[in-house]
Coordinates of C-alpha atoms and ligand atoms in Angstrom, one line a residue:
M1369 CA 11.4 56.8 -18.3
K1370 CA 15.1 56.1 -17.6
K1371 CA 18.5 57.7 -18.4
S1372 CA 17.0 61.0 -17.2
T1373 CA 20.1 62.3 -15.4
P1374 CA 21.7 65.7 -16.0
N1375 CA 24.5 66.0 -18.6
L1376 CA 28.1 65.3 -17.5
M1377 CA 29.2 68.9 -16.8
S1378 CA 26.0 69.6 -14.8
M1379 CA 26.6 66.4 -12.7
L1380 CA 30.2 67.4 -12.0
H1381 CA 29.1 70.9 -11.0
Q1382 CA 26.6 69.5 -8.5
L1383 CA 29.0 67.0 -7.0
I1384 CA 31.7 69.6 -6.4
A1385 CA 29.2 72.2 -5.0
I1386 CA 28.3 69.9 -2.1
P1387 CA 30.9 69.9 0.6
S1388 CA 31.6 66.4 1.9
M1389 CA 34.9 66.8 3.8
S1390 CA 35.8 64.1 6.3
S1391 CA 38.4 64.6 9.0
V1392 CA 39.4 63.1 12.2
N1393 CA 39.3 66.7 13.5
P1394 CA 35.5 67.3 14.2
S1395 CA 35.8 71.0 13.4
F1396 CA 36.6 70.2 9.7
D1397 CA 34.3 67.2 9.4
T1398 CA 31.1 67.3 7.4
S1399 CA 28.5 64.7 6.4
N1400 CA 28.6 63.1 2.9
R1401 CA 24.9 62.4 3.0
A1402 CA 23.9 65.1 0.5
V1403 CA 26.3 63.6 -2.1
I1404 CA 25.0 60.1 -1.4
D1405 CA 21.3 61.3 -1.8
L1406 CA 22.2 63.0 -5.1
L1407 CA 23.9 59.8 -6.4
A1408 CA 21.0 57.7 -5.2
C1409 CA 18.6 60.0 -7.2
W1410 CA 20.7 59.8 -10.4
Y1411 CA 21.3 56.0 -10.2
E1412 CA 17.7 55.3 -9.4
A1413 CA 16.6 57.3 -12.4
L1414 CA 18.9 55.1 -14.5
G1415 CA 17.1 51.9 -13.2
F1416 CA 19.6 50.9 -10.5
T1417 CA 18.4 49.4 -7.3
V1418 CA 19.8 51.7 -4.6
K1419 CA 20.7 50.9 -1.1
V1420 CA 21.8 53.7 1.3
M1421 CA 23.7 52.4 4.4
P1422 CA 24.2 54.8 7.3
L1423 CA 27.5 54.2 9.1
P1424 CA 27.0 52.5 12.5
R1425 CA 29.2 54.9 14.5
Q1426 CA 28.3 58.0 12.4
P1427 CA 24.7 57.6 11.2
H1428 CA 24.7 61.1 9.6
K1429 CA 27.1 59.6 7.0
A1430 CA 26.3 56.8 4.6
N1431 CA 27.6 54.4 1.9
L1432 CA 25.6 53.7 -1.2
I1433 CA 25.4 50.5 -3.2
A1434 CA 23.6 50.8 -6.6
T1435 CA 23.1 47.6 -8.5
I1436 CA 21.7 46.8 -12.0
G1437 CA 21.6 43.6 -14.0
P1438 CA 20.6 40.0 -13.2
A1439 CA 20.4 39.1 -9.5
Q1440 CA 22.9 36.8 -8.0
E1441 CA 22.2 33.1 -8.5
H1442 CA 24.9 31.0 -7.0
G1443 CA 27.6 32.8 -5.1
K1444 CA 29.4 35.6 -6.9
N1445 CA 28.8 36.6 -10.5
Q1446 CA 31.3 37.7 -13.1
G1447 CA 29.9 41.2 -13.1
I1448 CA 31.9 44.2 -12.1
M1449 CA 31.9 46.8 -9.3
L1450 CA 33.0 50.4 -9.9
A1451 CA 33.8 52.0 -6.6
G1452 CA 35.0 55.2 -4.9
H1453 CA 34.7 57.4 -1.9
T1454 CA 32.3 60.4 -1.7
D1455 CA 34.3 62.3 0.9
T1456 CA 37.2 64.7 0.3
V1457 CA 39.9 66.0 2.5
P1458 CA 39.2 69.4 4.2
C1459 CA 40.6 72.4 2.4
E1460 CA 42.0 75.8 3.3
E1461 CA 40.2 78.2 0.9
K1462 CA 42.7 81.0 1.3
F1463 CA 45.3 78.9 -0.5
W1464 CA 43.0 78.3 -3.5
R1465 CA 43.0 80.4 -6.7
F1466 CA 39.6 79.0 -7.5
H1467 CA 36.6 78.4 -5.3
P1468 CA 36.9 74.8 -4.0
F1469 CA 33.2 74.2 -4.1
R1470 CA 32.5 75.8 -7.5
L1471 CA 33.6 73.8 -10.6
T1472 CA 35.8 76.1 -12.7
E1473 CA 36.9 75.3 -16.2
Q1474 CA 40.2 76.9 -17.1
E1475 CA 43.5 75.9 -18.8
N1476 CA 41.8 72.8 -20.1
R1477 CA 41.3 71.7 -16.5
L1478 CA 38.3 71.4 -14.1
Y1479 CA 39.2 72.9 -10.8
G1480 CA 37.4 72.0 -7.5
L1481 CA 37.7 70.0 -4.4
G1482 CA 37.0 66.4 -5.2
T1483 CA 37.5 66.8 -9.0
T1484 CA 40.3 64.2 -9.1
D1485 CA 40.0 62.7 -5.6
M1486 CA 37.4 61.5 -6.5
K1487 CA 33.7 62.6 -6.8
S1488 CA 33.9 63.1 -10.6
F1489 CA 34.3 59.3 -11.0
F1490 CA 30.6 58.7 -10.1
A1491 CA 29.5 61.0 -13.0
L1492 CA 32.0 59.3 -15.4
I1493 CA 30.5 55.9 -14.5
I1494 CA 27.0 57.3 -15.5
E1495 CA 28.5 58.6 -18.7
A1496 CA 29.8 55.2 -19.6
F1497 CA 26.7 53.4 -18.5
K1498 CA 24.5 55.5 -20.7
R1499 CA 26.1 53.8 -23.7
F1500 CA 24.3 50.5 -22.7
D1501 CA 20.9 49.0 -22.7
A1502 CA 21.0 47.5 -19.2
S1503 CA 18.2 45.0 -20.1
R1504 CA 20.8 43.2 -22.1
F1505 CA 23.2 42.8 -19.1
K1506 CA 23.9 39.1 -18.3
Q1507 CA 25.9 40.0 -15.2
P1508 CA 25.4 42.8 -12.6
L1509 CA 27.0 46.2 -12.5
V1510 CA 27.5 47.5 -9.0
V1511 CA 28.4 51.0 -8.0
L1512 CA 29.8 51.5 -4.5
A1513 CA 30.1 55.0 -3.0
T1514 CA 31.6 55.1 0.4
A1515 CA 32.0 57.5 3.3
D1516 CA 35.0 58.5 5.4
E1517 CA 37.8 57.2 3.2
E1518 CA 39.9 60.2 4.0
S1519 CA 39.5 59.8 7.8
S1520 CA 38.3 56.7 9.6
M1521 CA 37.7 54.3 6.6
E1522 CA 34.5 53.3 8.5
G1523 CA 32.5 53.2 5.3
A1524 CA 34.8 50.6 3.7
A1525 CA 35.3 48.7 7.0
M1526 CA 31.5 48.3 7.5
L1527 CA 31.3 46.4 4.2
I1528 CA 32.7 43.3 6.0
Q1529 CA 29.1 42.2 6.8
E1530 CA 27.8 43.2 3.4
T1531 CA 26.3 40.3 1.4
S1532 CA 24.9 42.4 -1.5
L1533 CA 28.1 42.6 -3.5
P1534 CA 27.6 39.9 -6.0
V1535 CA 30.7 40.4 -8.0
R1536 CA 34.3 39.0 -8.3
S1537 CA 36.0 42.1 -9.7
A1538 CA 36.2 45.8 -8.8
V1539 CA 37.8 49.0 -10.0
I1540 CA 38.3 51.9 -7.7
G1541 CA 38.6 55.2 -9.5
E1542 CA 41.3 56.8 -7.4
P1543 CA 43.6 59.1 -9.4
T1544 CA 46.2 56.9 -11.1
G1545 CA 46.6 58.7 -14.4
L1546 CA 44.4 56.0 -15.9
K1547 CA 47.1 53.4 -15.3
P1548 CA 46.2 50.2 -13.3
V1549 CA 47.5 49.7 -9.8
N1550 CA 47.3 46.2 -8.4
A1551 CA 49.4 46.7 -5.2
H1552 CA 49.9 49.2 -2.5
K1553 CA 51.3 49.3 1.0
G1554 CA 49.2 49.4 4.1
M1555 CA 49.5 51.9 6.9
I1556 CA 49.1 51.9 10.7
M1557 CA 49.5 54.8 13.1
N1558 CA 50.2 54.1 16.7
G1559 CA 51.2 55.8 19.9
I1560 CA 53.2 54.8 22.9
R1561 CA 52.7 56.7 26.2
L1562 CA 55.0 56.3 29.2
I1563 CA 53.9 57.5 32.6
G1564 CA 56.5 58.0 35.3
R1565 CA 56.6 60.3 38.3
G1566 CA 57.5 64.0 38.4
G1567 CA 59.8 65.5 41.0
H1568 CA 62.5 68.1 41.6
S1569 CA 65.4 67.6 39.2
S1570 CA 68.0 68.0 41.9
N1571 CA 67.4 64.5 43.1
P1572 CA 66.6 61.8 40.5
A1573 CA 65.3 59.5 43.2
L1574 CA 62.3 61.8 43.8
G1575 CA 60.7 60.7 40.5
L1576 CA 60.7 58.3 37.6
N1577 CA 61.8 59.9 34.3
A1578 CA 59.5 59.0 31.5
M1579 CA 61.8 60.7 28.9
E1580 CA 64.7 58.4 29.8
F1581 CA 62.5 55.3 29.4
M1582 CA 61.3 56.8 26.1
H1583 CA 64.9 56.8 25.0
Q1584 CA 64.9 53.1 25.4
V1585 CA 61.6 52.7 23.6
L1586 CA 62.8 54.7 20.6
G1587 CA 65.9 52.5 20.4
E1588 CA 63.7 49.4 20.5
L1589 CA 61.4 50.9 17.7
I1590 CA 64.4 51.5 15.5
C1591 CA 65.8 48.1 16.2
W1592 CA 62.4 46.5 15.4
R1593 CA 62.2 48.5 12.2
D1594 CA 65.6 47.2 11.0
D1595 CA 64.5 43.7 11.9
L1596 CA 61.2 44.2 9.8
Q1597 CA 63.2 45.5 6.9
R1598 CA 65.5 42.5 7.0
R1599 CA 62.5 40.1 7.1
Y1600 CA 60.3 41.8 4.4
Q1601 CA 61.2 43.1 1.0
D1602 CA 59.1 43.7 -2.1
N1603 CA 60.8 45.1 -5.2
R1604 CA 57.4 46.1 -6.8
F1605 CA 57.7 49.2 -4.6
A1606 CA 59.9 52.3 -5.0
V1607 CA 60.7 51.9 -1.3
P1608 CA 61.0 48.1 -1.3
V1609 CA 60.9 47.7 2.5
P1610 CA 58.3 48.4 5.3
T1611 CA 59.0 51.8 6.9
L1612 CA 58.5 53.1 10.4
N1613 CA 58.5 56.8 10.8
L1614 CA 58.9 58.5 14.2
G1615 CA 56.7 61.5 13.6
H1616 CA 55.8 63.2 16.8
I1617 CA 57.0 63.2 20.4
Q1618 CA 55.9 65.1 23.4
G1619 CA 56.8 65.0 27.1
G1620 CA 57.8 66.8 30.2
D1621 CA 57.4 70.5 30.9
N1622 CA 60.4 72.1 32.5
P1623 CA 64.2 71.5 32.5
N1624 CA 64.2 71.4 36.3
R1625 CA 61.4 68.9 36.7
I1626 CA 61.7 65.2 36.3
C1627 CA 59.7 64.3 33.2
D1628 CA 56.5 62.5 34.3
Q1629 CA 55.0 61.6 31.0
C1630 CA 56.2 61.1 27.4
E1631 CA 54.4 60.1 24.3
V1632 CA 55.6 59.2 20.8
H1633 CA 53.5 58.8 17.6
F1634 CA 54.7 56.8 14.6
D1635 CA 53.4 55.3 11.4
I1636 CA 54.3 52.0 9.8
R1637 CA 53.9 51.3 6.0
L1638 CA 53.3 47.6 5.6
L1639 CA 54.1 45.5 2.5
P1640 CA 51.6 43.0 1.1
G1641 CA 51.8 39.8 3.2
M1642 CA 52.2 41.7 6.5
D1643 CA 49.3 41.5 8.9
V1644 CA 48.2 44.5 11.0
Q1645 CA 47.2 42.4 14.0
S1646 CA 50.4 40.3 14.1
L1647 CA 52.5 43.5 13.9
H1648 CA 50.6 44.9 16.8
D1649 CA 51.1 41.7 18.8
E1650 CA 54.8 41.6 17.9
L1651 CA 55.5 45.2 19.1
H1652 CA 53.4 44.7 22.2
T1653 CA 55.6 41.7 23.2
R1654 CA 58.8 43.6 22.5
L1655 CA 57.7 46.5 24.7
K1656 CA 56.6 44.2 27.5
T1657 CA 60.0 42.5 27.5
L1658 CA 61.8 45.8 27.3
L1659 CA 60.0 47.4 30.2
A1660 CA 59.5 44.3 32.3
G1661 CA 60.8 44.8 35.9
T1662 CA 60.7 48.6 35.7
E1663 CA 58.2 50.8 37.5
I1664 CA 57.2 52.8 34.4
D1665 CA 53.5 52.6 33.3
W1666 CA 53.1 52.2 29.6
E1667 CA 50.4 52.1 27.0
F1668 CA 50.5 51.2 23.3
F1669 CA 47.5 52.4 21.3
P1670 CA 46.4 52.8 17.7
L1671 CA 45.8 56.4 16.7
K1672 CA 43.3 55.5 14.0
Q1673 CA 42.0 52.4 12.2
G1674 CA 44.9 51.0 10.1
T1675 CA 44.6 50.3 6.4
P1676 CA 45.9 46.8 5.3
P1677 CA 48.2 46.5 2.3
M1678 CA 46.6 45.4 -1.1
L1679 CA 47.8 42.9 -3.6
T1680 CA 45.8 41.6 -6.6
A1681 CA 47.4 38.8 -8.6
K1682 CA 48.8 40.0 -11.9
D1683 CA 47.0 37.2 -13.7
S1684 CA 43.6 37.9 -12.4
R1685 CA 41.0 38.8 -14.9
I1686 CA 40.4 42.3 -13.8
V1687 CA 44.1 43.2 -13.8
K1688 CA 44.4 41.8 -17.3
S1689 CA 41.3 43.7 -18.5
C1690 CA 42.5 47.0 -17.0
E1691 CA 46.0 46.5 -18.6
L1692 CA 44.4 45.8 -22.0
Y1693 CA 42.0 48.8 -22.0
S1694 CA 44.5 51.3 -20.5
H1695 CA 47.5 50.1 -22.5
A1696 CA 49.6 50.2 -19.4
A1697 CA 51.1 47.5 -17.1
A1698 CA 49.8 47.2 -13.6
H1699 CA 52.1 48.6 -10.9
A1700 CA 52.4 49.3 -7.2
V1701 CA 51.9 52.7 -5.5
A1702 CA 52.7 54.1 -2.1
F1703 CA 49.3 55.5 -1.2
C1704 CA 46.5 53.6 0.5
T1705 CA 43.0 52.9 -0.7
E1706 CA 39.8 51.0 0.2
G1707 CA 41.0 48.2 -2.0
P1708 CA 42.0 45.8 0.8
Y1709 CA 38.5 45.9 2.2
L1710 CA 37.1 44.7 -1.1
T1711 CA 39.8 42.0 -1.6
K1712 CA 38.9 40.7 1.9
L1713 CA 35.4 40.1 0.5
G1714 CA 36.9 38.0 -2.3
I1715 CA 36.7 40.7 -4.9
D1716 CA 39.7 41.2 -7.1
T1717 CA 40.4 44.9 -7.1
V1718 CA 42.4 47.3 -9.3
I1719 CA 42.8 51.0 -8.7
L1720 CA 42.4 53.0 -11.9
G1721 CA 41.1 56.4 -12.3
P1722 CA 41.6 59.8 -14.0
G1723 CA 43.8 62.5 -12.6
N1724 CA 47.0 62.3 -10.7
I1725 CA 47.6 61.6 -7.1
A1726 CA 49.9 64.6 -7.0
Q1727 CA 46.9 66.9 -7.5
A1728 CA 45.0 65.2 -4.7
H1729 CA 45.0 66.8 -1.2
Q1730 CA 46.3 70.0 -2.7
P1731 CA 44.9 73.6 -3.1
D1732 CA 43.6 74.0 -6.7
E1733 CA 42.9 70.3 -7.1
Y1734 CA 42.0 69.7 -10.8
L1735 CA 41.1 67.1 -13.3
E1736 CA 42.5 67.4 -16.8
L1737 CA 39.6 67.7 -19.3
S1738 CA 41.6 65.4 -21.7
S1739 CA 41.4 62.5 -19.2
I1740 CA 37.6 62.4 -19.1
Q1741 CA 36.8 60.7 -22.5
P1742 CA 39.6 58.1 -22.1
C1743 CA 38.3 57.2 -18.7
V1744 CA 34.7 56.9 -19.9
D1745 CA 36.0 54.7 -22.8
I1746 CA 37.8 52.4 -20.4
L1747 CA 34.8 52.1 -18.1
A1748 CA 32.5 51.3 -21.0
K1749 CA 34.9 48.6 -22.1
L1750 CA 35.0 47.1 -18.6
I1751 CA 31.2 47.2 -18.4
A1752 CA 30.9 45.6 -21.8
E1753 CA 33.3 42.8 -20.9
H1754 CA 31.9 42.0 -17.5
C1755 CA 28.2 42.7 -17.8
L1756 CA 27.1 41.8 -21.4
Ligands
ZN2759 ZN1 40.9 59.3 -2.7

């Protein structure tokens, strides 16, 4: 009756064969629904109760929550959640040696888009789960598969109203070389637009030069960055301060015309303990003060939903378990994950998965074959500890 899923290699082939790219650029964006339906089918066959949750703003995409083991009694159980995202970044096929949607085994590696970041993880969970008789579980095992991690993070963000996550601990299988990660920075991307008035350059009084006001705004941003770096430091990180990168600027059209509009885009990498909303408020106040009494129109806007920073206490049970089974100390990384959305739900979260972040978002993404068995072993130990 149960455990009638395909073998591991067949599952990996199928997961990679289905495109599930997400992008803020609609021409590269595809649905993840076919991957979700495939996972729903496999996990249901294994006896899991499966819930497919379409995203509110993009109903053609969905999250999946698969649960097995005793139902929740009082509040959260000790069980464990194994989580990941089903979408990948887009790819440019012409830069690939191998077909991105055909799993190719070569050089002791599995090549394909999503092999390491991170569709394979869902097949490895099944491989670990098959070692158990779930009727013996005393605590639940929950598998969470999200949509849109690589673009809007809407899949993770919608979990905020989710009550069917009856666990206190989670592991997200992003590529960390099977070493546990308990902290990462957050990221926000913002823009500032200044609107002045165009006019003939021969007489400055004919217009209001947005580029000249932008000069002041850039100065203020750099001054604010220095201030943030004085106020916040965290030596867990290779770059131990929050960063603010001026990444894009655009304005004006011609040397002999007064610049009527100028826009800058920048990102901020936040340390744990820094709050997205308070930072927005702080910058807004600074800009208001800076531009008060001028005629320039200005707008401060987010370019995409920000990701908060994550920090899970070193002495939490899940960090200790992951350190024990991976034989590695928990550490901090620079990339963002869906972890902070889970910690917000009261779930202690560690990032630990096969493959290396250096292979993610690259042509010829691959997963080392040698990382598969160790990963399955770690997952089986986590399930045994938290569910039996
Ligand atoms: Zn990822």
